[in-house]
Coordinates of C-alpha atoms in Angstrom, one line a residue:
I22 CA -26.7 -0.6 14.8
L23 CA -25.0 2.4 16.4
F24 CA -28.3 4.4 15.9
N25 CA -27.4 7.0 18.6
L26 CA -23.9 7.5 17.2
F27 CA -25.3 8.2 13.8
M28 CA -27.9 10.6 15.1
K29 CA -25.2 12.6 16.9
R30 CA -23.1 12.6 13.8
L31 CA -26.1 13.7 11.8
L32 CA -26.4 16.7 14.0
V33 CA -22.9 17.7 13.2
I34 CA -23.6 17.2 9.5
L35 CA -26.6 19.5 9.7
S36 CA -24.4 22.1 11.4
G37 CA -22.0 22.2 8.4
V38 CA -19.1 20.7 10.2
I39 CA -19.0 17.0 9.3
V40 CA -20.7 16.0 6.0
S41 CA -20.7 12.4 4.9
L42 CA -21.7 12.5 1.3
N43 CA -19.6 10.1 -0.8
F44 CA -21.0 10.8 -4.3
A45 CA -22.8 13.7 -6.1
F46 CA -25.1 12.2 -8.7
A47 CA -26.6 14.5 -11.5
Q48 CA -30.3 13.8 -11.7
N49 CA -30.0 14.7 -15.4
P50 CA -26.9 16.1 -17.2
D51 CA -28.9 19.1 -18.4
E52 CA -29.6 20.0 -14.8
W53 CA -26.0 20.8 -13.9
N54 CA -26.7 24.6 -14.3
G55 CA -29.8 24.2 -12.2
Q56 CA -30.3 22.4 -8.9
Q57 CA -27.2 20.3 -8.9
A58 CA -25.0 23.5 -9.2
T59 CA -26.4 24.8 -5.9
Q60 CA -24.5 22.4 -3.6
N61 CA -21.3 20.5 -4.1
T62 CA -19.6 20.4 -0.7
I63 CA -16.1 19.0 -0.3
T64 CA -15.9 16.4 2.5
T65 CA -13.0 14.8 4.3
A66 CA -12.3 12.6 7.3
V67 CA -11.3 14.3 10.7
P68 CA -12.6 17.8 9.8
F69 CA -11.9 18.8 13.5
L70 CA -8.3 19.4 12.4
N71 CA -9.4 22.6 10.7
I72 CA -11.5 24.0 13.5
G73 CA -10.0 27.1 15.0
P74 CA -9.2 26.1 18.5
D75 CA -8.7 29.4 20.4
A76 CA -10.8 32.3 21.5
R77 CA -8.4 35.1 20.3
S78 CA -8.6 34.0 16.7
G79 CA -12.2 33.0 17.1
G80 CA -13.0 36.6 18.1
M81 CA -11.6 37.8 14.7
G82 CA -13.7 35.5 12.5
E83 CA -11.4 32.3 12.8
L84 CA -8.1 33.7 11.4
G85 CA -4.5 33.8 12.4
V86 CA -2.0 33.1 9.6
S87 CA -0.4 36.5 9.8
S88 CA -1.6 38.0 13.1
E89 CA 0.7 38.6 16.0
P90 CA 2.7 35.5 17.2
D91 CA 1.2 33.9 20.3
A92 CA 1.1 30.5 22.0
I93 CA -1.6 29.3 19.6
S94 CA 0.4 29.9 16.5
Q95 CA 1.0 26.1 16.1
H96 CA -2.5 25.7 14.6
W97 CA -2.5 28.8 12.3
N98 CA 1.2 29.3 11.3
P99 CA 4.1 27.8 13.3
A100 CA 6.6 30.0 11.4
K101 CA 5.4 32.9 13.6
Y102 CA 7.2 31.4 16.6
A103 CA 10.5 32.5 15.2
F104 CA 9.4 36.1 15.8
I105 CA 7.7 35.7 19.1
E106 CA 9.2 38.0 21.8
K107 CA 8.8 35.8 24.9
D108 CA 11.1 33.0 25.8
M109 CA 8.5 30.3 26.6
G110 CA 4.8 30.0 27.0
F111 CA 1.7 27.8 26.6
A112 CA -2.0 28.1 26.2
V113 CA -5.1 26.0 26.9
S114 CA -8.4 26.5 25.1
Y115 CA -11.9 25.0 25.5
S116 CA -14.8 25.2 23.0
P117 CA -18.2 23.7 23.8
W118 CA -19.7 22.1 20.7
L119 CA -23.4 21.9 19.7
R120 CA -24.2 23.2 23.2
Q121 CA -27.8 24.0 22.3
L122 CA -28.5 20.4 21.4
V123 CA -26.2 18.4 23.7
N124 CA -23.9 19.2 26.6
D125 CA -21.1 16.8 26.3
I126 CA -19.4 17.5 23.0
N127 CA -16.4 19.7 23.2
L128 CA -13.0 20.6 21.6
A129 CA -10.0 21.1 23.9
Y130 CA -6.6 22.4 22.7
L131 CA -3.2 22.7 24.4
S132 CA -0.2 24.3 22.7
G133 CA 3.2 25.6 23.7
Y134 CA 6.5 26.8 22.5
K135 CA 10.1 27.3 23.6
K136 CA 12.6 29.7 22.0
L137 CA 16.0 27.9 21.4
N138 CA 17.7 31.2 20.6
D139 CA 16.9 34.5 18.8
R140 CA 16.4 32.8 15.5
S141 CA 14.6 29.5 16.2
A142 CA 11.9 27.9 18.3
V143 CA 10.3 24.5 18.9
S144 CA 6.6 24.0 19.5
A145 CA 4.0 21.3 20.1
S146 CA 0.2 21.0 20.5
L147 CA -2.6 18.5 21.4
K148 CA -6.1 18.8 20.0
F149 CA -8.8 16.6 21.5
F150 CA -12.4 16.4 20.1
S151 CA -14.9 14.4 22.3
L152 CA -18.3 13.3 20.9
G153 CA -19.6 12.7 24.4
D154 CA -21.3 9.7 25.9
I155 CA -23.1 7.5 23.3
T156 CA -25.1 4.4 23.8
F157 CA -24.6 1.7 21.2
T158 CA -27.6 -0.5 20.5
E159 CA -28.5 -3.5 18.3
Q160 CA -31.2 -3.3 15.7
D161 CA -33.8 -4.6 18.2
G162 CA -32.9 -1.8 20.6
S163 CA -30.8 -3.9 23.1
V164 CA -27.9 -2.0 24.6
I165 CA -24.4 -3.1 23.6
G166 CA -22.7 -0.6 25.8
N167 CA -21.8 3.0 26.5
F168 CA -18.8 4.6 24.9
R169 CA -17.1 7.9 24.3
P170 CA -16.0 8.3 20.7
N171 CA -13.2 10.8 20.3
E172 CA -10.6 12.1 18.0
F173 CA -7.2 13.7 18.7
S174 CA -4.1 15.0 17.0
V175 CA -0.6 15.6 18.5
D176 CA 2.2 17.4 16.7
A177 CA 5.5 19.1 17.1
G178 CA 7.2 21.8 15.0
Y179 CA 10.4 23.7 14.4
A180 CA 10.5 27.4 13.3
R181 CA 13.6 29.4 12.2
K182 CA 14.3 32.9 10.9
F183 CA 15.9 33.0 7.4
S184 CA 16.4 36.8 7.8
N185 CA 15.3 39.6 10.1
K186 CA 12.0 39.7 8.2
F187 CA 11.3 36.2 7.0
S188 CA 10.9 32.8 8.7
G189 CA 9.7 29.3 7.9
A190 CA 8.5 26.2 9.8
I191 CA 7.7 22.5 9.5
S192 CA 5.5 20.4 11.8
G193 CA 4.8 16.7 12.0
R194 CA 1.4 15.4 13.2
F195 CA -0.2 12.1 14.3
I196 CA -4.0 11.8 13.9
Y197 CA -6.2 9.3 15.7
S198 CA -10.0 9.0 15.2
N199 CA -12.0 6.4 17.2
L200 CA -15.6 6.9 16.2
T201 CA -17.1 3.4 16.3
Q202 CA -15.2 1.9 19.2
G203 CA -14.5 -1.3 17.2
Q204 CA -18.2 -2.1 16.6
T205 CA -19.5 -3.8 13.5
V206 CA -21.4 -1.5 11.2
Q207 CA -23.6 -2.9 8.4
G208 CA -21.8 -6.2 8.7
Q209 CA -18.3 -4.7 8.4
S210 CA -15.9 -4.6 11.3
T211 CA -14.3 -1.3 12.1
K212 CA -11.2 0.1 13.7
P213 CA -9.9 3.6 14.7
G214 CA -8.6 5.6 11.8
T215 CA -5.0 6.8 12.0
S216 CA -2.9 9.1 9.8
V217 CA 0.3 11.0 9.8
A218 CA 0.7 14.5 8.3
A219 CA 3.0 17.5 8.0
D220 CA 2.6 21.3 7.9
I221 CA 4.8 23.8 6.0
A222 CA 4.6 27.5 6.7
V223 CA 6.3 30.8 6.1
F224 CA 5.9 34.2 7.7
Y225 CA 7.1 37.7 6.7
T226 CA 7.1 40.9 8.8
N227 CA 8.3 44.4 8.1
E228 CA 8.0 47.8 9.8
L229 CA 6.3 50.5 7.7
I230 CA 6.6 54.2 7.9
V231 CA 3.3 56.0 8.1
N232 CA 3.4 59.7 9.1
W233 CA 0.2 59.7 11.1
L234 CA 1.1 56.6 13.1
E235 CA 3.7 56.1 15.8
G236 CA 4.4 52.6 14.5
S237 CA 3.2 50.4 11.7
T238 CA 3.9 46.7 10.9
F239 CA 2.9 44.7 7.8
N240 CA 2.8 40.9 8.1
F241 CA 2.1 38.2 5.6
G242 CA 1.8 34.5 6.3
A243 CA 1.1 31.3 4.4
A244 CA 0.7 27.7 5.5
I245 CA -0.3 24.3 4.0
T246 CA -1.5 22.1 6.8
N247 CA -2.4 18.4 7.2
I248 CA -0.4 17.1 4.2
G249 CA -0.7 13.4 4.9
S250 CA -2.0 9.9 4.2
K251 CA -5.7 9.0 3.7
M252 CA -7.6 7.5 6.6
S253 CA -9.8 4.4 6.8
Y254 CA -12.1 3.1 9.5
S255 CA -12.5 -0.5 8.0
N256 CA -10.2 -3.3 8.8
D257 CA -9.7 -4.1 5.2
D258 CA -8.8 -0.5 4.3
S259 CA -11.2 -0.7 1.4
D260 CA -12.6 2.8 1.9
R261 CA -10.0 5.5 2.4
D262 CA -10.8 9.2 2.8
F263 CA -8.7 12.3 2.4
I264 CA -7.8 14.2 5.5
P265 CA -8.4 18.0 5.3
T266 CA -5.2 19.3 3.7
N267 CA -5.7 23.1 3.7
L268 CA -4.0 26.2 2.2
R269 CA -4.2 29.3 4.3
F270 CA -2.6 32.7 3.4
G271 CA -3.2 36.4 4.0
P272 CA -1.9 39.7 5.3
S273 CA -2.3 41.8 8.5
W274 CA -1.5 45.4 9.3
L275 CA -0.7 46.6 12.8
M276 CA -1.3 50.4 13.4
E277 CA 0.1 51.8 16.6
I278 CA -1.9 55.0 16.9
D279 CA -0.2 56.3 20.0
E280 CA 1.4 55.0 23.2
Y281 CA -1.7 53.4 24.4
N282 CA -3.9 52.5 21.4
S283 CA -3.3 50.1 18.5
I284 CA -5.4 48.4 15.8
R285 CA -4.7 45.3 13.8
L286 CA -6.6 44.5 10.6
S287 CA -6.2 40.9 9.2
L288 CA -7.4 38.9 6.2
D289 CA -7.2 35.1 5.9
I290 CA -8.0 33.1 2.7
N291 CA -8.5 29.3 2.9
K292 CA -8.9 26.5 0.4
L293 CA -9.1 22.8 0.9
L294 CA -6.5 21.0 -1.1
V295 CA -8.5 17.8 -1.7
P296 CA -10.5 16.7 -4.8
T297 CA -13.9 18.2 -5.5
P298 CA -16.7 15.6 -5.8
P299 CA -17.5 15.1 -9.5
I300 CA -20.9 14.8 -11.0
Y301 CA -21.7 11.2 -12.0
A302 CA -23.8 10.3 -15.0
V303 CA -27.2 8.6 -14.6
D304 CA -29.7 7.2 -17.1
E305 CA -33.2 8.3 -17.7
D306 CA -34.4 6.3 -14.7
G307 CA -31.9 7.9 -12.4
N308 CA -29.6 4.8 -12.2
P309 CA -25.8 5.3 -12.3
I310 CA -24.2 4.6 -15.6
L311 CA -21.2 2.2 -15.3
D312 CA -18.3 1.7 -17.6
D313 CA -17.0 -1.6 -18.8
A314 CA -15.0 -2.1 -15.6
G315 CA -18.1 -1.5 -13.5
N316 CA -17.0 1.9 -12.3
L317 CA -19.2 5.0 -12.1
T318 CA -19.0 7.2 -15.2
I319 CA -18.0 10.8 -14.5
Y320 CA -20.2 13.3 -16.3
K321 CA -18.3 16.4 -15.2
G322 CA -15.2 16.9 -13.0
K323 CA -12.2 14.6 -12.3
D324 CA -11.8 11.2 -10.7
P325 CA -11.3 11.8 -7.0
D326 CA -9.6 8.4 -6.4
V327 CA -6.0 9.8 -6.5
S328 CA -3.1 10.1 -4.1
P329 CA -2.9 12.9 -1.6
V330 CA -0.3 14.8 -3.5
A331 CA -2.1 14.4 -6.8
G332 CA -5.3 15.5 -5.0
M333 CA -3.6 18.7 -3.8
I334 CA -2.7 19.6 -7.4
Q335 CA -6.0 18.5 -8.8
S336 CA -7.9 20.5 -6.3
F337 CA -7.2 23.7 -8.3
Y338 CA -8.8 22.6 -11.6
D339 CA -11.2 19.7 -10.9
A340 CA -14.5 21.4 -10.0
P341 CA -17.4 20.3 -12.2
G342 CA -18.5 23.9 -12.6
G343 CA -15.2 25.1 -13.9
F344 CA -13.4 28.2 -12.8
S345 CA -16.4 29.8 -11.2
E346 CA -16.9 26.9 -8.9
E347 CA -13.1 26.8 -8.1
M348 CA -13.4 30.4 -6.9
K349 CA -16.3 29.4 -4.7
E350 CA -14.0 27.0 -2.8
F351 CA -12.0 29.9 -1.3
I352 CA -13.1 30.9 2.2
W353 CA -12.6 34.6 3.1
V354 CA -12.1 35.7 6.7
A355 CA -11.6 39.3 7.8
G356 CA -10.9 40.5 11.4
A357 CA -9.9 43.5 13.5
E358 CA -8.3 43.7 16.9
Y359 CA -8.1 46.8 19.1
W360 CA -5.7 47.0 22.1
Y361 CA -5.6 49.5 24.9
D362 CA -2.2 49.8 26.7
K363 CA -1.5 46.2 25.6
Q364 CA -3.8 45.0 28.5
F365 CA -7.3 45.0 27.1
A366 CA -8.5 44.0 23.7
V367 CA -11.8 44.1 21.7
R368 CA -12.1 42.0 18.6
A369 CA -14.6 41.4 15.7
G370 CA -14.6 39.4 12.5
Y371 CA -16.5 37.9 9.7
F372 CA -16.3 34.4 8.1
H373 CA -17.6 33.8 4.5
E374 CA -18.0 30.5 2.7
S375 CA -20.0 30.1 -0.5
D376 CA -23.4 28.6 -0.1
M377 CA -22.4 26.0 -2.7
K378 CA -19.5 24.8 -0.5
G379 CA -21.2 24.7 2.9
N380 CA -22.7 28.1 3.4
R381 CA -20.9 29.0 6.7
K382 CA -21.3 32.7 7.2
F383 CA -21.0 34.3 10.6
F384 CA -19.8 37.3 12.6
T385 CA -17.7 36.9 15.7
L386 CA -17.0 39.1 18.7
G387 CA -14.2 38.8 21.3
A388 CA -12.3 40.3 24.1
G389 CA -9.0 39.8 25.8
L390 CA -7.1 40.7 29.0
R391 CA -3.4 40.6 29.8
Y392 CA -2.1 40.9 33.3
N393 CA 1.5 40.0 34.4
V394 CA 2.0 36.3 33.5
F395 CA -1.6 35.6 32.5
G396 CA -3.8 36.2 29.5
L397 CA -7.5 35.4 29.1
D398 CA -9.5 35.6 25.9
F399 CA -13.2 35.1 25.1
S400 CA -15.1 34.9 21.8
Y401 CA -18.7 34.6 20.8
L402 CA -20.2 33.6 17.4
I403 CA -23.3 35.0 15.6
P404 CA -24.4 33.0 12.6
T405 CA -26.1 34.8 9.7
E406 CA -27.1 32.0 7.2
Q407 CA -27.5 28.7 9.1
Q408 CA -27.2 27.3 12.6
N409 CA -23.5 26.9 13.7
P410 CA -22.2 24.4 16.3
L411 CA -20.6 27.4 18.1
A412 CA -23.7 29.7 18.0
N413 CA -24.4 31.4 21.3
T414 CA -21.5 29.7 22.9
L415 CA -18.7 31.4 24.9
R416 CA -15.3 30.0 24.1
F417 CA -12.2 30.8 26.2
T418 CA -8.4 30.5 26.0
L419 CA -6.0 30.9 29.0
T420 CA -2.4 31.7 28.3
F421 CA 0.7 31.7 30.5
N422 CA 3.8 33.8 29.8
F423 CA 6.9 32.5 31.7
D424 CA 9.1 35.3 30.4
G425 CA 6.8 37.6 32.4
V426 CA 7.6 35.7 35.5
N427 CA 11.2 36.2 35.1
N428 CA 10.7 39.9 34.4
S429 CA 8.6 40.4 37.5
E430 CA 11.2 39.0 39.9

């Protein structure tokens, strides 16, 4: 049942985006320092929430927690909106997904903001992930129907300055994931998964004095996103998965070389705040060892069946491999952006994830144009370790600056 759906989901799994492993069994406890230690990927429901939606950040390696405030800040760090210079704006982004394999999977993103005054702003966004047209079939191959599984999130936020250098923000989010279209899978009826979540974020900016530069600004941002309830696709809610709660933080440095040329260097560090899969004990024949209550026995690591808040705390010390594995759960992203006359930009970046936690490693390139009320950004991804769903795909973001309209009149 749902063979075509699972095949498409499998392609995403192989691309390192959606992984559906529920347990990590040790073939033998003595092998933990061997084969089992090479892969222990953390998995969640609705991983599309952590996909960078825009081409500007995509051109810098998928970062944005402390870069210049823009209309896409809702995804990366909504606290930046308190320092945005324009009065109002919005942006729309489009990213083809797995374009080398299929042509109807894509990610679309719409975000916008409005300054309430010099110290505060409101914002909102909609992210929509479509898995394309899928034919559902019975085991004998007879067609049940054609459907378009999809996922989306909608959110709203509020940002405020606490001082001339520091701001904070909160956002609320509703998440909807309809992957099975209500079909029965392995004898179990299904339903769309839903969840509610919140983001909290802070942003710091300060001008620096550097003798050989006309101007210099240091930024630092931090955000915890998708703090929310677990999600289930079964009608009896028997199997509930964490959503991708994520910690993101890092600095950026803007160097204004002269009147026309500027360079920004940025660094983002990410970590999923959900439990790491433990290693479960097995006997000599490879069968799971159960306790007196019939539960799997954990050989190394911590029990992942905890609340979302407990999971956030536990995520810093529950890796079966100890401190060294915990450090591998941090993702490092570095990016650079060059502007000429604030009208033309060239970007580059690098994304690094441990091969034990997914092995996503890639370079990115990007470009941007600004003219009057419009802005247009492009990005291109070059994988280095494994195939990526965005490999050899051109992404774009279109922005509109309404403050520019007023200034031009």
